[in-house]
Amino acid sequence: MHDSPHTASAVATVAAPEAPPDTVIPPAGQARRAGATLLIVAALSLATWWLLIDPRWAVLDVYGNPANAAIFWTLFAIVCLAFNLELKGFDRLAQPARGLALAAVTTGSGIGITALLALAWSNVDPSFAPERTGGAGYFTGAVFVLFVFVTNVPAATVFEHRPWKTLGLGQPWAGIAEIAVSTVASILLYVAFALPVLASWSGVKDAPLSANEVVGLFYSIVVSVIATSNLTDNEPWNTVRGRGRWFLFTALGNVLLGTCLFFALSGVTRLLLGADARSALGADALSLFPAQLGVCWVFWMIFWANCAGSMPQHLTPAKNRTVRVLVTLALAVVTFTLYYRVLAPHVLHEPALAPGIAGNALGFMDLAIVWLLLFVIGGESWPLARTNRTS
């Protein structure tokens, strides 16, 4: 059994509603709006952290896996309601009531599911017990959502609700069918990859992947899904014709690309961490860091698609996509470095992880993603004018 002090997350995004032709945002206005959105999301994330999670200042003692689990399950609720169900029911409300209602329901669900697993389900399976060392019980429950993102997110954003909508189903039935099938797939993945290394009763001694490797690898697959759906316009998957071949090529392609990203991001993070940190962390802990850099990249990919208009748009398609990938990756690298060396130790008051670094980006950066999605997708950037994706 491998207990891990970390939890993980993954989330993709759908585009914000398109603005009517007469309200297209000029580049300068879009840049100002994107900057304002970034400041608002940063302020909301820091305020929430300092009040509820910060190990030095917070009113609650939930730093680490308890808080990370609640954030992760909140992301699960956002994916189901905003992506799979396309805000069905919430779309009847005007802003800001719509955004506030989505925030209340999703955060309530995240906290509720975390409490249910820790306080009730743990009586059935002690693997989920909150008393496990390092909060491993919270982690065991929360890591399930990683597999949900591997299945639910592409169902909504890559496959565009097919085959359900092509069969004539509207919302909420298309979303319900999508969630049901994806959840079954998620359970199979969870049982195959997570429980053998996380369950307190597991007798597996030589699992092919440790808990950190599972998170690092599957998060990298999610990064592939988000990158191709948000930055490259679903290329190269759209080069294949034929529905069955396209589904298979897209699914297998994201697994292959995600695996390649796992090794590539592993190399990048090892360089960024430095020799002293690498030596202190060890090989297994280092295998989690592709997810740590990945969550920084996910934040910027969501932001770029929904707040920055997927710039650039004026170059050739290949150049547009290449620039988006390189710019968001560069922003992720800068964010990763500043987080571990400045933000986590000096602003968020997180404990040291290794010489020169502190914290766990899968906590605070997930919190920032929650606020970004709630503000931009749920709240349509109210009170700012709506952002829109122009690609």
Short mmCIF file of C-alpha atoms in Angstrom, two decimals:
data_model
loop_
_atom_site.label_atom_id
_atom_site.label_comp_id
_atom_site.label_asym_id
_atom_site.label_seq_id
_atom_site.Cartn_x
_atom_site.Cartn_y
_atom_site.Cartn_z
CA MET A 1 0.00 0.00 0.00
CA HIS A 2 1.17 3.49 -0.83
CA ASP A 3 -0.21 6.35 1.25
CA SER A 4 0.26 9.75 -0.34
CA PRO A 5 0.09 13.17 1.30
CA HIS A 6 -1.17 14.67 -1.92
CA THR A 7 -4.36 14.79 -3.87
CA ALA A 8 -4.85 15.65 -7.48
CA SER A 9 -7.21 17.28 -9.86
CA ALA A 10 -7.96 17.71 -13.43
CA VAL A 11 -10.48 19.72 -15.22
CA ALA A 12 -11.18 20.89 -18.72
CA THR A 13 -13.31 23.73 -19.90
CA VAL A 14 -16.08 24.49 -22.27
CA ALA A 15 -16.20 27.74 -24.12
CA ALA A 16 -18.14 30.59 -22.65
CA PRO A 17 -21.21 31.61 -24.66
CA GLU A 18 -20.43 33.35 -27.92
CA ALA A 19 -21.10 37.06 -28.00
CA PRO A 20 -23.46 38.35 -30.68
CA PRO A 21 -21.70 39.79 -33.75
CA ASP A 22 -22.39 43.36 -32.70
CA THR A 23 -20.73 42.80 -29.32
CA VAL A 24 -17.45 41.25 -30.43
CA ILE A 25 -14.75 42.34 -28.01
CA PRO A 26 -11.88 44.35 -29.54
CA PRO A 27 -8.38 43.11 -28.65
CA ALA A 28 -7.61 45.94 -26.23
CA GLY A 29 -10.91 45.51 -24.42
CA GLN A 30 -10.46 41.77 -24.27
CA ALA A 31 -6.98 42.17 -22.79
CA ARG A 32 -8.31 44.49 -20.08
CA ARG A 33 -11.15 42.11 -19.32
CA ALA A 34 -8.78 39.15 -19.16
CA GLY A 35 -6.52 41.05 -16.78
CA ALA A 36 -9.46 42.01 -14.58
CA THR A 37 -10.65 38.41 -14.54
CA LEU A 38 -7.21 37.22 -13.49
CA LEU A 39 -7.10 39.71 -10.62
CA ILE A 40 -10.58 38.77 -9.43
CA VAL A 41 -9.83 35.04 -9.52
CA ALA A 42 -6.54 35.58 -7.68
CA ALA A 43 -8.27 37.67 -5.00
CA LEU A 44 -11.05 35.10 -4.51
CA SER A 45 -8.55 32.24 -4.35
CA LEU A 46 -6.27 33.97 -1.84
CA ALA A 47 -9.16 35.10 0.34
CA THR A 48 -10.62 31.59 0.45
CA TRP A 49 -7.22 30.09 1.19
CA TRP A 50 -6.33 32.49 3.98
CA LEU A 51 -9.75 32.21 5.61
CA LEU A 52 -10.36 28.46 5.38
CA ILE A 53 -7.21 26.51 4.42
CA ASP A 54 -4.00 28.37 5.29
CA PRO A 55 -2.10 26.26 7.87
CA ARG A 56 -1.14 29.40 9.82
CA TRP A 57 -4.11 31.78 9.48
CA ALA A 58 -7.22 29.73 8.62
CA VAL A 59 -10.14 29.34 11.01
CA LEU A 60 -10.36 25.63 10.06
CA ASP A 61 -7.79 22.89 10.52
CA VAL A 62 -8.22 21.31 7.08
CA TYR A 63 -4.94 22.02 5.29
CA GLY A 64 -3.76 19.20 3.06
CA ASN A 65 -5.89 16.30 1.93
CA PRO A 66 -9.15 17.27 3.69
CA ALA A 67 -9.25 20.62 1.89
CA ASN A 68 -7.88 19.20 -1.34
CA ALA A 69 -10.56 16.50 -1.36
CA ALA A 70 -13.33 19.09 -0.99
CA ILE A 71 -11.83 21.15 -3.81
CA PHE A 72 -11.52 18.09 -6.01
CA TRP A 73 -15.11 16.97 -5.46
CA THR A 74 -16.23 20.53 -6.14
CA LEU A 75 -14.51 20.29 -9.51
CA PHE A 76 -16.35 17.02 -10.07
CA ALA A 77 -19.67 18.80 -9.49
CA ILE A 78 -18.68 21.63 -11.84
CA VAL A 79 -17.82 19.15 -14.60
CA CYS A 80 -21.14 17.33 -14.26
CA LEU A 81 -23.34 20.42 -14.04
CA ALA A 82 -21.54 22.83 -16.36
CA PHE A 83 -20.07 20.47 -18.94
CA ASN A 84 -22.10 17.26 -19.08
CA LEU A 85 -25.45 18.88 -18.26
CA GLU A 86 -24.60 22.24 -19.87
CA LEU A 87 -26.00 24.20 -16.91
CA LYS A 88 -29.48 22.74 -17.45
CA GLY A 89 -31.78 24.35 -14.91
CA PHE A 90 -29.27 27.02 -13.98
CA ASP A 91 -29.70 28.58 -17.42
CA ARG A 92 -33.16 29.74 -16.36
CA LEU A 93 -31.60 32.16 -13.90
CA ALA A 94 -30.26 35.60 -14.76
CA GLN A 95 -26.84 36.74 -13.61
CA PRO A 96 -25.61 36.99 -10.93
CA ALA A 97 -28.14 34.52 -9.50
CA ARG A 98 -27.00 31.83 -11.94
CA GLY A 99 -23.38 32.06 -10.93
CA LEU A 100 -24.17 32.22 -7.23
CA ALA A 101 -26.50 29.23 -7.47
CA LEU A 102 -23.88 27.15 -9.30
CA ALA A 103 -21.24 28.15 -6.74
CA ALA A 104 -23.51 27.17 -3.84
CA VAL A 105 -24.52 23.83 -5.33
CA THR A 106 -21.03 22.78 -6.45
CA THR A 107 -19.19 23.82 -3.28
CA GLY A 108 -21.93 22.29 -1.16
CA SER A 109 -21.62 19.07 -3.14
CA GLY A 110 -17.83 19.06 -2.81
CA ILE A 111 -17.94 19.48 0.96
CA GLY A 112 -20.88 17.09 1.30
CA ILE A 113 -19.32 14.23 -0.65
CA THR A 114 -16.04 14.65 1.22
CA ALA A 115 -17.86 14.46 4.56
CA LEU A 116 -20.02 11.53 3.43
CA LEU A 117 -17.03 9.43 2.44
CA ALA A 118 -15.02 10.31 5.55
CA LEU A 119 -17.78 10.03 8.14
CA ALA A 120 -20.16 7.43 6.69
CA TRP A 121 -18.59 5.31 3.95
CA SER A 122 -15.45 4.87 6.05
CA ASN A 123 -17.56 2.72 8.39
CA VAL A 124 -17.97 0.32 5.48
CA ASP A 125 -14.46 0.61 4.09
CA PRO A 126 -11.75 1.91 6.46
CA SER A 127 -9.67 2.89 3.42
CA PHE A 128 -11.64 6.16 3.46
CA ALA A 129 -11.22 6.83 7.18
CA PRO A 130 -10.12 10.39 8.03
CA GLU A 131 -7.81 9.01 10.72
CA ARG A 132 -5.44 7.41 8.21
CA THR A 133 -1.91 8.79 8.31
CA GLY A 134 -1.37 11.93 6.27
CA GLY A 135 -5.05 12.19 5.36
CA ALA A 136 -4.72 9.14 3.10
CA GLY A 137 -8.40 8.34 3.62
CA TYR A 138 -9.42 11.66 2.06
CA PHE A 139 -6.98 11.05 -0.78
CA THR A 140 -8.37 7.57 -1.44
CA GLY A 141 -11.82 9.05 -2.00
CA ALA A 142 -10.78 12.14 -3.90
CA VAL A 143 -8.50 10.42 -6.40
CA PHE A 144 -11.60 8.78 -7.91
CA VAL A 145 -12.41 12.12 -9.49
CA LEU A 146 -9.17 12.01 -11.47
CA PHE A 147 -10.63 9.12 -13.45
CA VAL A 148 -13.91 10.99 -13.83
CA PHE A 149 -11.99 13.72 -15.61
CA VAL A 150 -10.39 11.15 -17.91
CA THR A 151 -13.87 10.01 -18.98
CA ASN A 152 -16.48 12.74 -18.37
CA VAL A 153 -14.49 15.69 -19.65
CA PRO A 154 -13.72 14.33 -23.14
CA ALA A 155 -17.30 13.04 -23.39
CA ALA A 156 -18.53 16.63 -23.18
CA THR A 157 -15.74 18.68 -24.70
CA VAL A 158 -14.07 16.38 -27.24
CA PHE A 159 -16.87 14.03 -28.29
CA GLU A 160 -19.44 16.87 -27.94
CA HIS A 161 -22.06 14.70 -26.22
CA ARG A 162 -21.99 12.07 -28.94
CA PRO A 163 -23.61 9.61 -29.38
CA TRP A 164 -26.33 10.85 -27.03
CA LYS A 165 -27.30 14.02 -28.89
CA THR A 166 -27.06 12.32 -32.28
CA LEU A 167 -29.61 9.83 -30.93
CA GLY A 168 -31.96 12.73 -30.32
CA LEU A 169 -31.55 13.13 -26.57
CA GLY A 170 -31.72 16.66 -25.20
CA GLN A 171 -30.64 17.94 -21.82
CA PRO A 172 -30.77 16.79 -19.10
CA TRP A 173 -31.10 13.25 -20.53
CA ALA A 174 -28.02 13.48 -22.74
CA GLY A 175 -25.95 14.64 -19.78
CA ILE A 176 -27.39 12.02 -17.46
CA ALA A 177 -26.59 9.24 -19.93
CA GLU A 178 -23.12 10.67 -20.42
CA ILE A 179 -22.45 10.88 -16.68
CA ALA A 180 -23.76 7.34 -16.10
CA VAL A 181 -21.61 5.70 -18.78
CA SER A 182 -18.54 7.76 -17.92
CA THR A 183 -18.92 6.98 -14.22
CA VAL A 184 -18.94 3.25 -14.91
CA ALA A 185 -15.73 3.65 -16.91
CA SER A 186 -14.26 5.75 -14.09
CA ILE A 187 -15.07 3.04 -11.53
CA LEU A 188 -13.31 0.42 -13.65
CA LEU A 189 -10.21 2.60 -13.94
CA TYR A 190 -10.31 3.42 -10.23
CA VAL A 191 -10.57 -0.23 -9.23
CA ALA A 192 -7.79 -1.22 -11.62
CA PHE A 193 -5.26 1.52 -10.88
CA ALA A 194 -6.05 3.32 -7.60
CA LEU A 195 -7.50 0.89 -5.08
CA PRO A 196 -4.65 -1.63 -5.35
CA VAL A 197 -2.20 0.99 -4.09
CA LEU A 198 -4.47 3.06 -1.82
CA ALA A 199 -6.93 0.73 -0.06
CA SER A 200 -6.02 -0.16 3.50
CA TRP A 201 -7.08 -3.77 2.87
CA SER A 202 -5.19 -4.19 -0.40
CA GLY A 203 -2.78 -7.09 -0.48
CA VAL A 204 -1.04 -5.89 -3.65
CA LYS A 205 2.70 -5.71 -3.06
CA ASP A 206 4.05 -5.22 -6.56
CA ALA A 207 1.56 -2.94 -8.30
CA PRO A 208 2.77 -1.68 -11.68
CA LEU A 209 2.29 1.94 -10.60
CA SER A 210 2.57 3.69 -7.24
CA ALA A 211 -0.09 6.18 -6.12
CA ASN A 212 2.08 9.10 -7.21
CA GLU A 213 2.72 7.51 -10.59
CA VAL A 214 -1.01 6.90 -11.09
CA VAL A 215 -1.78 10.55 -10.41
CA GLY A 216 1.10 11.81 -12.52
CA LEU A 217 0.26 9.61 -15.51
CA PHE A 218 -3.51 10.05 -15.56
CA TYR A 219 -3.26 13.78 -14.95
CA SER A 220 -0.97 13.95 -17.98
CA ILE A 221 -3.67 12.22 -20.03
CA VAL A 222 -6.14 14.86 -18.89
CA VAL A 223 -3.65 17.57 -19.86
CA SER A 224 -3.60 16.04 -23.34
CA VAL A 225 -7.41 16.15 -23.53
CA ILE A 226 -7.55 19.78 -22.43
CA ALA A 227 -4.67 20.89 -24.65
CA THR A 228 -6.08 19.37 -27.81
CA SER A 229 -9.67 20.47 -27.13
CA ASN A 230 -8.80 24.02 -26.07
CA LEU A 231 -5.57 24.92 -27.86
CA THR A 232 -5.34 22.86 -31.05
CA ASP A 233 -9.02 22.75 -32.10
CA ASN A 234 -9.11 18.96 -31.59
CA GLU A 235 -6.26 18.37 -33.98
CA PRO A 236 -4.81 15.93 -34.87
CA TRP A 237 -7.89 13.88 -33.91
CA ASN A 238 -10.11 15.58 -36.48
CA THR A 239 -7.92 14.34 -39.32
CA VAL A 240 -9.59 10.92 -39.06
CA ARG A 241 -12.95 10.41 -40.79
CA GLY A 242 -15.60 7.92 -39.81
CA ARG A 243 -17.33 8.09 -36.45
CA GLY A 244 -16.08 4.80 -35.05
CA ARG A 245 -12.51 5.32 -36.22
CA TRP A 246 -12.56 8.91 -34.95
CA PHE A 247 -13.72 7.86 -31.45
CA LEU A 248 -11.07 5.16 -31.25
CA PHE A 249 -8.28 7.33 -32.64
CA THR A 250 -9.16 10.20 -30.29
CA ALA A 251 -9.33 8.00 -27.19
CA LEU A 252 -6.15 6.08 -27.90
CA GLY A 253 -4.40 9.18 -29.18
CA ASN A 254 -5.00 11.05 -25.93
CA VAL A 255 -3.73 8.09 -23.92
CA LEU A 256 -0.57 7.94 -26.03
CA LEU A 257 -0.02 11.71 -26.04
CA GLY A 258 -0.72 11.86 -22.31
CA THR A 259 1.86 9.16 -21.66
CA CYS A 260 4.42 11.08 -23.71
CA LEU A 261 3.54 14.24 -21.78
CA PHE A 262 4.10 12.38 -18.51
CA PHE A 263 7.72 11.70 -19.44
CA ALA A 264 8.24 15.13 -20.99
CA LEU A 265 6.80 17.00 -18.00
CA SER A 266 8.83 14.75 -15.69
CA GLY A 267 12.00 15.98 -17.36
CA VAL A 268 10.93 19.62 -17.23
CA THR A 269 9.97 19.50 -13.55
CA ARG A 270 13.23 17.80 -12.60
CA LEU A 271 15.13 20.68 -14.19
CA LEU A 272 12.94 23.27 -12.48
CA LEU A 273 13.23 21.68 -9.04
CA GLY A 274 17.02 21.46 -9.01
CA ALA A 275 19.41 18.80 -7.80
CA ASP A 276 18.93 19.33 -4.05
CA ALA A 277 15.15 19.03 -4.24
CA ARG A 278 15.37 16.02 -6.54
CA SER A 279 17.67 14.25 -4.14
CA ALA A 280 15.45 14.98 -1.14
CA LEU A 281 12.20 13.99 -2.83
CA GLY A 282 13.25 10.69 -4.37
CA ALA A 283 12.10 9.00 -7.56
CA ASP A 284 8.54 8.13 -6.48
CA ALA A 285 7.65 11.60 -5.22
CA LEU A 286 9.10 13.12 -8.39
CA SER A 287 6.66 11.06 -10.46
CA LEU A 288 3.84 13.22 -9.05
CA PHE A 289 5.32 16.45 -10.38
CA PRO A 290 4.06 16.11 -13.98
CA ALA A 291 0.63 16.60 -12.39
CA GLN A 292 1.94 19.55 -10.37
CA LEU A 293 3.15 21.30 -13.51
CA GLY A 294 0.09 20.01 -15.35
CA VAL A 295 -2.35 21.74 -13.00
CA CYS A 296 -0.55 25.05 -13.63
CA TRP A 297 -0.85 24.43 -17.37
CA VAL A 298 -4.55 23.51 -17.06
CA PHE A 299 -5.25 26.81 -15.34
CA TRP A 300 -3.68 28.79 -18.17
CA MET A 301 -5.33 26.69 -20.88
CA ILE A 302 -8.76 27.32 -19.36
CA PHE A 303 -7.94 31.00 -18.99
CA TRP A 304 -6.59 31.27 -22.54
CA ALA A 305 -9.63 29.63 -24.13
CA ASN A 306 -12.27 31.48 -22.14
CA CYS A 307 -10.71 34.82 -21.23
CA ALA A 308 -8.03 35.58 -23.81
CA GLY A 309 -10.00 34.67 -26.91
CA SER A 310 -7.70 31.75 -27.76
CA MET A 311 -5.14 34.16 -29.18
CA PRO A 312 -3.70 34.24 -31.73
CA GLN A 313 -6.36 33.99 -34.41
CA HIS A 314 -4.73 35.82 -37.34
CA LEU A 315 -1.95 33.36 -38.23
CA THR A 316 -2.25 30.10 -40.10
CA PRO A 317 -4.08 27.38 -38.13
CA ALA A 318 -0.84 25.51 -37.44
CA LYS A 319 0.93 28.65 -36.21
CA ASN A 320 -2.07 29.71 -34.10
CA ARG A 321 -2.10 26.35 -32.33
CA THR A 322 1.65 26.25 -31.84
CA VAL A 323 1.73 29.71 -30.29
CA ARG A 324 -1.14 28.87 -27.92
CA VAL A 325 0.61 25.73 -26.73
CA LEU A 326 3.97 27.44 -26.24
CA VAL A 327 2.59 30.56 -24.53
CA THR A 328 0.40 28.64 -22.06
CA LEU A 329 3.20 26.18 -21.33
CA ALA A 330 5.61 29.06 -20.67
CA LEU A 331 3.08 30.63 -18.31
CA ALA A 332 2.70 27.27 -16.57
CA VAL A 333 6.46 26.93 -16.09
CA VAL A 334 6.68 30.44 -14.60
CA THR A 335 3.66 29.75 -12.36
CA PHE A 336 5.11 26.42 -11.19
CA THR A 337 8.44 28.02 -10.31
CA LEU A 338 6.96 31.01 -8.52
CA TYR A 339 4.48 28.83 -6.68
CA TYR A 340 7.02 26.44 -5.16
CA ARG A 341 9.72 28.99 -4.43
CA VAL A 342 7.75 32.12 -3.49
CA LEU A 343 3.98 31.77 -3.20
CA ALA A 344 3.71 28.54 -1.20
CA PRO A 345 6.39 29.27 1.45
CA HIS A 346 5.88 33.03 1.89
CA VAL A 347 2.26 33.80 0.97
CA LEU A 348 0.30 30.58 1.53
CA HIS A 349 2.43 29.49 4.50
CA GLU A 350 2.69 25.90 3.31
CA PRO A 351 5.28 23.60 4.88
CA ALA A 352 8.61 22.89 3.24
CA LEU A 353 8.63 19.97 0.83
CA ALA A 354 12.35 19.80 0.02
CA PRO A 355 15.28 22.25 0.08
CA GLY A 356 14.18 25.47 -1.62
CA ILE A 357 10.57 24.46 -2.29
CA ALA A 358 7.31 24.21 -0.35
CA GLY A 359 3.68 23.33 -0.84
CA ASN A 360 1.52 21.26 -3.16
CA ALA A 361 0.31 22.98 -6.33
CA LEU A 362 -2.52 20.46 -6.65
CA GLY A 363 -4.18 22.24 -3.74
CA PHE A 364 -4.03 25.97 -4.35
CA MET A 365 -4.01 25.80 -8.16
CA ASP A 366 -7.10 23.58 -8.09
CA LEU A 367 -8.77 26.17 -5.88
CA ALA A 368 -7.88 28.83 -8.46
CA ILE A 369 -9.36 26.63 -11.22
CA VAL A 370 -12.58 26.28 -9.20
CA TRP A 371 -12.91 30.05 -8.94
CA LEU A 372 -11.97 30.57 -12.58
CA LEU A 373 -14.65 28.15 -13.79
CA LEU A 374 -17.29 29.48 -11.42
CA PHE A 375 -16.58 33.07 -12.38
CA VAL A 376 -16.18 32.67 -16.15
CA ILE A 377 -18.45 29.71 -16.97
CA GLY A 378 -21.04 29.87 -14.20
CA GLY A 379 -21.10 33.62 -13.71
CA GLU A 380 -20.22 34.67 -17.28
CA SER A 381 -17.70 37.07 -15.73
CA TRP A 382 -20.42 39.10 -14.04
CA PRO A 383 -20.16 42.03 -13.35
CA LEU A 384 -17.68 42.30 -16.18
CA ALA A 385 -19.11 41.94 -19.66
CA ARG A 386 -19.13 38.35 -20.82
CA THR A 387 -15.91 36.82 -22.04
CA ASN A 388 -16.13 34.81 -25.18
CA ARG A 389 -14.07 32.29 -27.03
CA THR A 390 -13.62 33.38 -30.59
CA SER A 391 -12.10 30.24 -32.05
#
